[in-house]
Amino acid sequence: MFRFLCKELEFISSSSSIIRGWLTSTRPRDVYFLQTQSLKSKPISSNQTSVTTSYLMKSCGWSLESATKASKKITIRSVEEANSVVELFRTHGFTDNQTTDIITKRPSLLLANPYVNLKPKIEYFKSLGMSIPDIGKIISRKPIILSRDLENQIIPTCNFVKTLVYTDNKLVTLLKTFVPMLNCNIEKIMSPNISMLRTYGVPEPNISRLMNHQPSTLTLTSNCLEAKILKVEKLGFGLKSKRFILALAMVTKLSESRWEQKMGAYKSLGWSEEEILSAFRLQPHVMLCSVEKIKNIMAFFVNKLGWSPSAVSKYPNLMMLSLEKRIIPRCSVLQILFSKGLVKKNASIPSLLILSERAFLEKFVIKYQSEIPELGKAYVGSEVLRQLQVVEAQKGNPN
């Protein structure tokens, strides 16, 4: 989109004029991000509004309606200054699409001083060991990051998080997966939540694990987090156990209505409430399965394999498996082996279903495929199977 930016800038620069001064503000760091129309003593001319509208339409691909609406909130200082912002992104390795996304989501960045307000933040992320492609992805997803103060928001947040994840590498990984972290108020939200977990006796490694894998839990209000801590404890999880953290994350993800929906789905398929909670204690992720997946897996085990609903509830990890890619192919292979007496019929199907892909293939497919060719067809679609077949072929043909 921005590869033809210079040509478009020539189009609108002929009608450009510099707006009369920056917006005064009690928060200097916010000045460059929003040029409001509150300067009533020096009203914005229709010509300036036209420049902004044209810029957003021609350079960002906005509709006339959207560009006109935005031009009432921001006014480009000059085409040259707007272009310097775009050029900063380009020279730092951002793609045209990323630059377009940034400006589209946060057009007020066109008013920024690129070298004073934008470049230092990009350089800081680089200093953490973050790659340019990753920086581009993060900022294009949440360009509001660039409107946060570097010294008072971004750096303190990163330093605080690092005390919990310990290394720059883990910090970078966390920022890539949970960009809103940089918008969180550390002093008012995250720090009190960490203190609360410590007060309840949650071990430090578990708090670190929560930060690494489910950081959004730590951005809840303190009252909300405490309510969820008490709920998880009431469900039977010890505060010092690793599963407590996982259960807390699951409860955080699910609203009360969604929780009840999942409870209802399991009950409708024959699980008692105690069986549901017992399964949740063994594998908290069972409550994140879609209702459709729950029904399909239960239908297979009950209708095809003849299991009772209670029997399925004892192996909640089965709900984590793909019916099409894991359960059905493996059961098809096992059925053939059972029929030929090569595997005992009292073998534990759940344990065979959760075996690693390579281990299952080597033990039950590759081992018997020469005498039972249909095993490969029964396990169709396995990339690992194809790789192992190549290896076996190479062993048999050293030349």
XYZ file of C-alpha atoms in Angstrom:
399
model
C 0.000 0.000 0.000
C 2.782 2.417 0.933
C 5.073 1.609 -1.977
C 3.358 4.326 -3.983
C 3.097 6.686 -1.029
C 5.421 9.336 -2.398
C 3.310 9.700 -5.522
C 0.173 10.082 -3.409
C 1.893 12.613 -1.174
C 2.656 14.743 -4.210
C -1.036 14.678 -5.004
C -2.136 16.042 -1.649
C 0.874 18.224 -0.798
C -0.238 20.966 -3.162
C -3.164 21.696 -0.883
C -1.214 21.232 2.342
C -0.562 23.806 5.035
C 0.952 23.462 8.499
C -1.581 23.505 11.297
C -1.205 26.245 13.884
C 0.573 24.616 16.806
C 0.268 21.500 18.864
C -2.487 20.662 21.280
C -1.557 21.855 24.775
C -1.908 19.161 27.407
C -1.261 18.464 31.070
C 0.357 15.207 29.925
C 3.146 16.200 27.506
C 3.726 12.614 26.366
C 0.251 12.520 24.881
C 0.535 15.764 22.933
C 1.667 14.263 19.666
C -0.965 11.558 19.572
C -4.116 13.548 19.306
C -4.639 16.894 17.569
C -8.178 17.666 18.633
C -10.395 20.355 17.272
C -10.569 22.114 20.635
C -8.389 25.024 19.537
C -11.426 27.196 18.998
C -9.399 30.380 18.885
C -7.595 29.005 15.835
C -10.135 26.911 13.937
C -8.993 24.242 11.512
C -9.565 25.307 7.945
C -11.535 23.228 5.500
C -8.367 23.043 3.420
C -6.489 21.338 6.260
C -9.356 18.910 6.788
C -9.276 18.144 3.079
C -5.546 17.376 3.262
C -6.102 14.906 6.107
C -9.047 13.277 4.356
C -7.151 12.960 1.078
C -4.087 11.540 2.811
C -6.074 8.848 4.614
C -8.012 7.929 1.479
C -5.124 7.889 -0.968
C -2.392 6.488 1.259
C -4.309 4.234 3.644
C -7.184 3.157 1.440
C -9.846 4.551 3.761
C -13.362 5.247 2.553
C -14.448 8.861 2.229
C -16.777 8.435 5.205
C -14.090 6.987 7.490
C -11.456 9.485 6.405
C -13.814 12.416 6.911
C -14.743 11.166 10.377
C -11.084 10.765 11.339
C -10.204 14.207 10.000
C -12.474 15.701 12.667
C -10.244 14.214 15.359
C -6.783 14.591 13.849
C -5.247 17.066 11.475
C -2.002 16.329 9.688
C 0.647 18.970 10.434
C 2.137 18.637 7.010
C 2.500 15.989 4.382
C 6.268 15.994 4.888
C 5.965 15.210 8.600
C 3.419 12.472 7.977
C 5.765 11.011 5.397
C 8.643 11.032 7.907
C 6.589 8.763 10.191
C 5.946 6.341 7.352
C 9.605 6.455 6.330
C 10.693 5.625 9.890
C 8.682 2.407 9.805
C 10.092 1.525 6.396
C 13.731 2.158 7.332
C 13.287 -0.020 10.425
C 12.208 -2.959 8.293
C 8.431 -2.839 8.706
C 6.554 -4.238 5.720
C 4.178 -2.107 3.666
C 1.235 -4.075 5.059
C 2.405 -3.567 8.641
C 2.822 0.165 8.072
C -0.635 0.366 6.537
C -2.135 -1.529 9.492
C -0.421 0.765 11.995
C -1.672 3.959 10.360
C -5.133 2.515 9.750
C -5.558 1.486 13.394
C -3.821 4.530 14.867
C -3.890 7.449 12.389
C -2.929 9.876 15.154
C 0.604 8.437 14.941
C 0.992 10.506 11.780
C 1.231 13.513 14.113
C 4.128 12.054 16.107
C 7.705 13.224 16.051
C 9.204 10.008 14.666
C 12.697 10.503 16.070
C 11.705 11.720 19.523
C 8.575 9.698 20.209
C 8.634 6.585 18.012
C 12.191 5.537 17.220
C 13.333 5.185 20.890
C 10.542 2.662 21.532
C 11.457 0.574 18.508
C 15.119 0.682 19.556
C 14.189 -0.406 23.086
C 12.380 -3.485 21.793
C 15.447 -4.284 19.690
C 17.620 -4.009 22.805
C 15.559 -6.799 24.399
C 16.590 -9.107 21.579
C 13.354 -8.797 19.645
C 13.693 -9.254 15.891
C 12.515 -6.593 13.445
C 9.811 -8.906 12.003
C 8.493 -9.531 15.520
C 8.552 -5.831 16.391
C 6.613 -5.111 13.215
C 4.038 -7.797 14.038
C 3.566 -6.608 17.608
C 3.216 -2.925 16.773
C 0.956 -3.539 13.771
C -1.326 -5.642 15.997
C -1.453 -3.056 18.789
C -0.075 0.282 17.543
C -1.372 1.931 20.711
C 1.914 0.696 22.210
C 3.633 3.591 20.471
C 1.399 6.020 22.336
C 2.649 4.731 25.681
C 5.423 6.582 27.472
C 8.718 4.730 27.201
C 10.227 5.712 30.553
C 7.055 5.661 32.644
C 5.107 2.765 31.092
C 6.931 0.467 28.681
C 10.275 0.053 30.467
C 8.787 -0.302 33.995
C 6.300 -2.874 32.694
C 9.016 -4.929 31.009
C 11.261 -4.724 34.073
C 8.432 -5.855 36.349
C 7.455 -8.756 34.105
C 11.079 -9.830 33.812
C 11.244 -10.317 37.601
C 8.656 -13.067 37.098
C 9.781 -14.657 33.822
C 13.508 -14.168 34.588
C 15.012 -13.802 31.089
C 14.788 -11.431 28.124
C 13.960 -14.371 25.856
C 10.910 -15.316 27.915
C 9.931 -11.652 28.151
C 10.063 -11.327 24.360
C 8.019 -14.522 23.941
C 5.426 -13.194 26.365
C 5.190 -9.823 24.626
C 4.672 -11.565 21.290
C 1.796 -13.650 22.637
C 0.191 -11.056 24.893
C 0.755 -7.565 23.497
C -1.851 -5.909 25.813
C 0.628 -6.483 28.645
C 2.281 -3.201 27.666
C -0.980 -1.336 28.283
C -1.458 -2.734 31.774
C -1.177 -0.482 34.806
C 1.483 -2.315 36.793
C 1.109 -0.414 40.065
C -2.685 -0.506 40.219
C -3.459 -3.914 38.732
C -0.688 -6.424 38.176
C 1.462 -5.782 41.248
C -1.493 -6.051 43.694
C -2.600 -9.273 41.977
C 0.856 -10.799 42.351
C 0.847 -9.822 46.021
C -2.574 -11.427 46.465
C -1.393 -14.736 45.013
C 1.581 -14.688 47.370
C -0.690 -13.929 50.318
C -2.799 -16.979 49.448
C 0.363 -19.075 49.481
C 0.782 -19.687 45.761
C 4.452 -20.669 45.211
C 6.679 -18.313 43.227
C 7.353 -20.831 40.404
C 3.601 -21.197 39.902
C 3.135 -17.423 39.719
C 5.892 -17.348 37.112
C 4.145 -20.147 35.233
C 0.902 -18.163 35.262
C 2.689 -15.093 33.918
C 4.302 -17.126 31.151
C 1.236 -19.051 30.019
C -1.856 -17.067 31.017
C -0.815 -13.457 31.733
C -4.303 -12.076 31.131
C -5.314 -13.599 34.483
C -3.022 -11.091 36.190
C -4.714 -8.145 34.492
C -8.087 -8.782 36.151
C -9.340 -6.441 38.830
C -8.275 -7.581 42.296
C -11.852 -8.370 43.359
C -12.435 -10.461 40.246
C -9.174 -12.373 40.639
C -9.850 -13.111 44.302
C -13.306 -14.453 43.466
C -11.789 -16.809 40.908
C -9.065 -17.943 43.327
C -11.731 -18.868 45.864
C -13.827 -20.617 43.207
C -10.888 -22.770 42.074
C -10.033 -23.619 45.678
C -13.651 -24.632 46.271
C -13.486 -26.913 43.220
C -10.861 -28.949 45.028
C -7.508 -27.566 43.888
C -4.727 -27.058 46.410
C -3.298 -23.538 46.280
C 0.245 -24.878 46.061
C -0.373 -27.336 43.222
C 0.603 -26.735 39.602
C -2.910 -27.635 38.504
C -4.288 -24.804 40.615
C -2.642 -22.318 38.248
C -3.982 -24.149 35.203
C -7.475 -24.308 36.682
C -7.314 -20.607 37.578
C -6.409 -19.817 33.976
C -9.314 -21.914 32.669
C -11.819 -20.344 35.055
C -10.569 -16.919 33.989
C -11.138 -17.723 30.332
C -14.690 -18.949 30.889
C -17.560 -16.662 31.770
C -20.184 -18.049 34.149
C -22.566 -18.605 31.241
C -19.961 -20.552 29.241
C -19.052 -22.595 32.317
C -22.690 -23.568 32.781
C -22.965 -24.331 29.058
C -20.095 -26.824 29.269
C -21.490 -28.345 32.465
C -24.822 -28.774 30.706
C -23.204 -30.397 27.680
C -21.399 -33.033 29.745
C -24.485 -33.711 31.870
C -26.639 -34.173 28.763
C -24.224 -36.883 27.612
C -24.439 -38.867 30.832
C -21.793 -37.410 33.141
C -22.761 -36.612 36.712
C -21.696 -33.300 38.227
C -19.095 -35.056 40.358
C -17.711 -36.843 37.283
C -17.416 -33.514 35.474
C -15.580 -31.881 38.377
C -13.373 -34.930 38.821
C -12.445 -34.768 35.132
C -11.771 -31.032 35.489
C -9.446 -31.670 38.410
C -7.507 -34.189 36.323
C -7.492 -32.096 33.136
C -8.758 -28.502 33.504
C -8.746 -28.013 29.731
C -11.841 -30.222 29.404
C -13.940 -27.128 30.053
C -12.467 -25.366 27.025
C -13.587 -28.015 24.535
C -16.346 -26.891 22.217
C -19.771 -28.415 22.776
C -19.590 -29.934 19.289
C -16.257 -31.626 20.020
C -17.560 -32.956 23.335
C -20.600 -34.476 21.625
C -18.614 -35.998 18.747
C -15.990 -37.642 20.960
C -18.597 -38.968 23.368
C -20.645 -40.339 20.457
C -17.611 -42.215 19.136
C -16.628 -43.840 22.420
C -20.186 -44.638 23.498
C -21.750 -45.623 20.158
C -18.751 -47.079 18.293
C -16.633 -48.548 21.081
C -19.439 -49.350 23.518
C -18.038 -47.412 26.471
C -20.291 -46.016 29.173
C -20.284 -42.219 29.695
C -18.809 -42.768 33.169
C -15.921 -44.755 31.681
C -15.073 -41.900 29.304
C -15.133 -39.399 32.186
C -12.267 -41.251 33.866
C -9.961 -40.339 30.959
C -10.463 -36.591 30.402
C -7.245 -36.355 28.366
C -9.149 -38.079 25.568
C -11.100 -34.847 25.133
C -7.864 -33.081 24.206
C -7.281 -35.337 21.193
C -8.460 -34.796 17.648
C -11.218 -37.231 16.731
C -10.384 -37.171 13.011
C -6.581 -37.018 13.203
C -5.829 -39.133 16.266
C -8.681 -41.159 17.744
C -10.320 -42.658 14.637
C -7.066 -43.515 12.768
C -5.526 -45.201 15.809
C -8.674 -47.091 16.706
C -8.882 -48.293 13.088
C -5.333 -49.656 13.324
C -5.984 -51.261 16.707
C -9.185 -52.889 15.463
C -7.235 -54.612 12.675
C -4.528 -55.762 15.088
C -7.133 -56.989 17.600
C -8.872 -59.020 14.891
C -5.604 -60.743 13.962
C -4.629 -61.401 17.557
C -1.492 -59.264 17.337
C -2.583 -57.007 20.187
C -4.435 -58.185 23.268
C -8.017 -56.974 23.394
C -7.618 -55.951 27.031
C -4.928 -53.422 26.090
C -5.597 -49.963 27.507
C -6.988 -47.954 24.620
C -6.616 -44.583 26.419
C -2.905 -45.188 27.013
C -2.428 -46.152 23.353
C -4.275 -43.067 22.159
C -2.075 -40.681 24.116
C 1.206 -42.258 22.970
C 3.410 -39.946 20.923
C 2.866 -40.137 17.185
C 6.251 -41.689 16.485
C 5.959 -44.266 19.278
C 2.517 -45.421 18.110
C 3.581 -45.728 14.496
C 6.745 -47.666 15.273
C 4.978 -50.041 17.660
C 1.690 -50.646 15.849
C 1.999 -49.621 12.194
C 5.567 -49.896 10.882
C 6.146 -53.112 12.838
C 3.279 -54.966 11.116
C 2.880 -53.110 7.826
C 4.837 -55.600 5.716
C 2.428 -58.405 6.622
C -0.668 -56.193 6.932
C -0.439 -53.507 4.190
C -3.862 -52.099 5.035
C -2.498 -50.632 8.281
C -0.989 -47.771 6.316
C -4.350 -47.028 4.704
C -6.051 -47.164 8.080
C -3.625 -44.537 9.316
C -3.786 -42.390 6.206
C -2.699 -38.760 6.484
C 0.138 -39.218 8.948
C 3.195 -37.145 7.975
C 5.278 -38.989 10.574
C 4.297 -42.284 8.957
C 5.575 -41.083 5.586
C 8.854 -39.956 7.154
C 9.362 -43.282 8.911
C 8.608 -45.176 5.701
C 11.367 -43.219 3.955
C 13.800 -44.068 6.762
C 12.897 -47.763 6.608
C 13.330 -47.750 2.831
C 16.769 -46.191 3.152
C 17.803 -48.850 5.674
C 16.846 -51.549 3.224
C 18.702 -49.859 0.359
C 22.071 -48.569 1.634
C 23.101 -47.530 -1.875
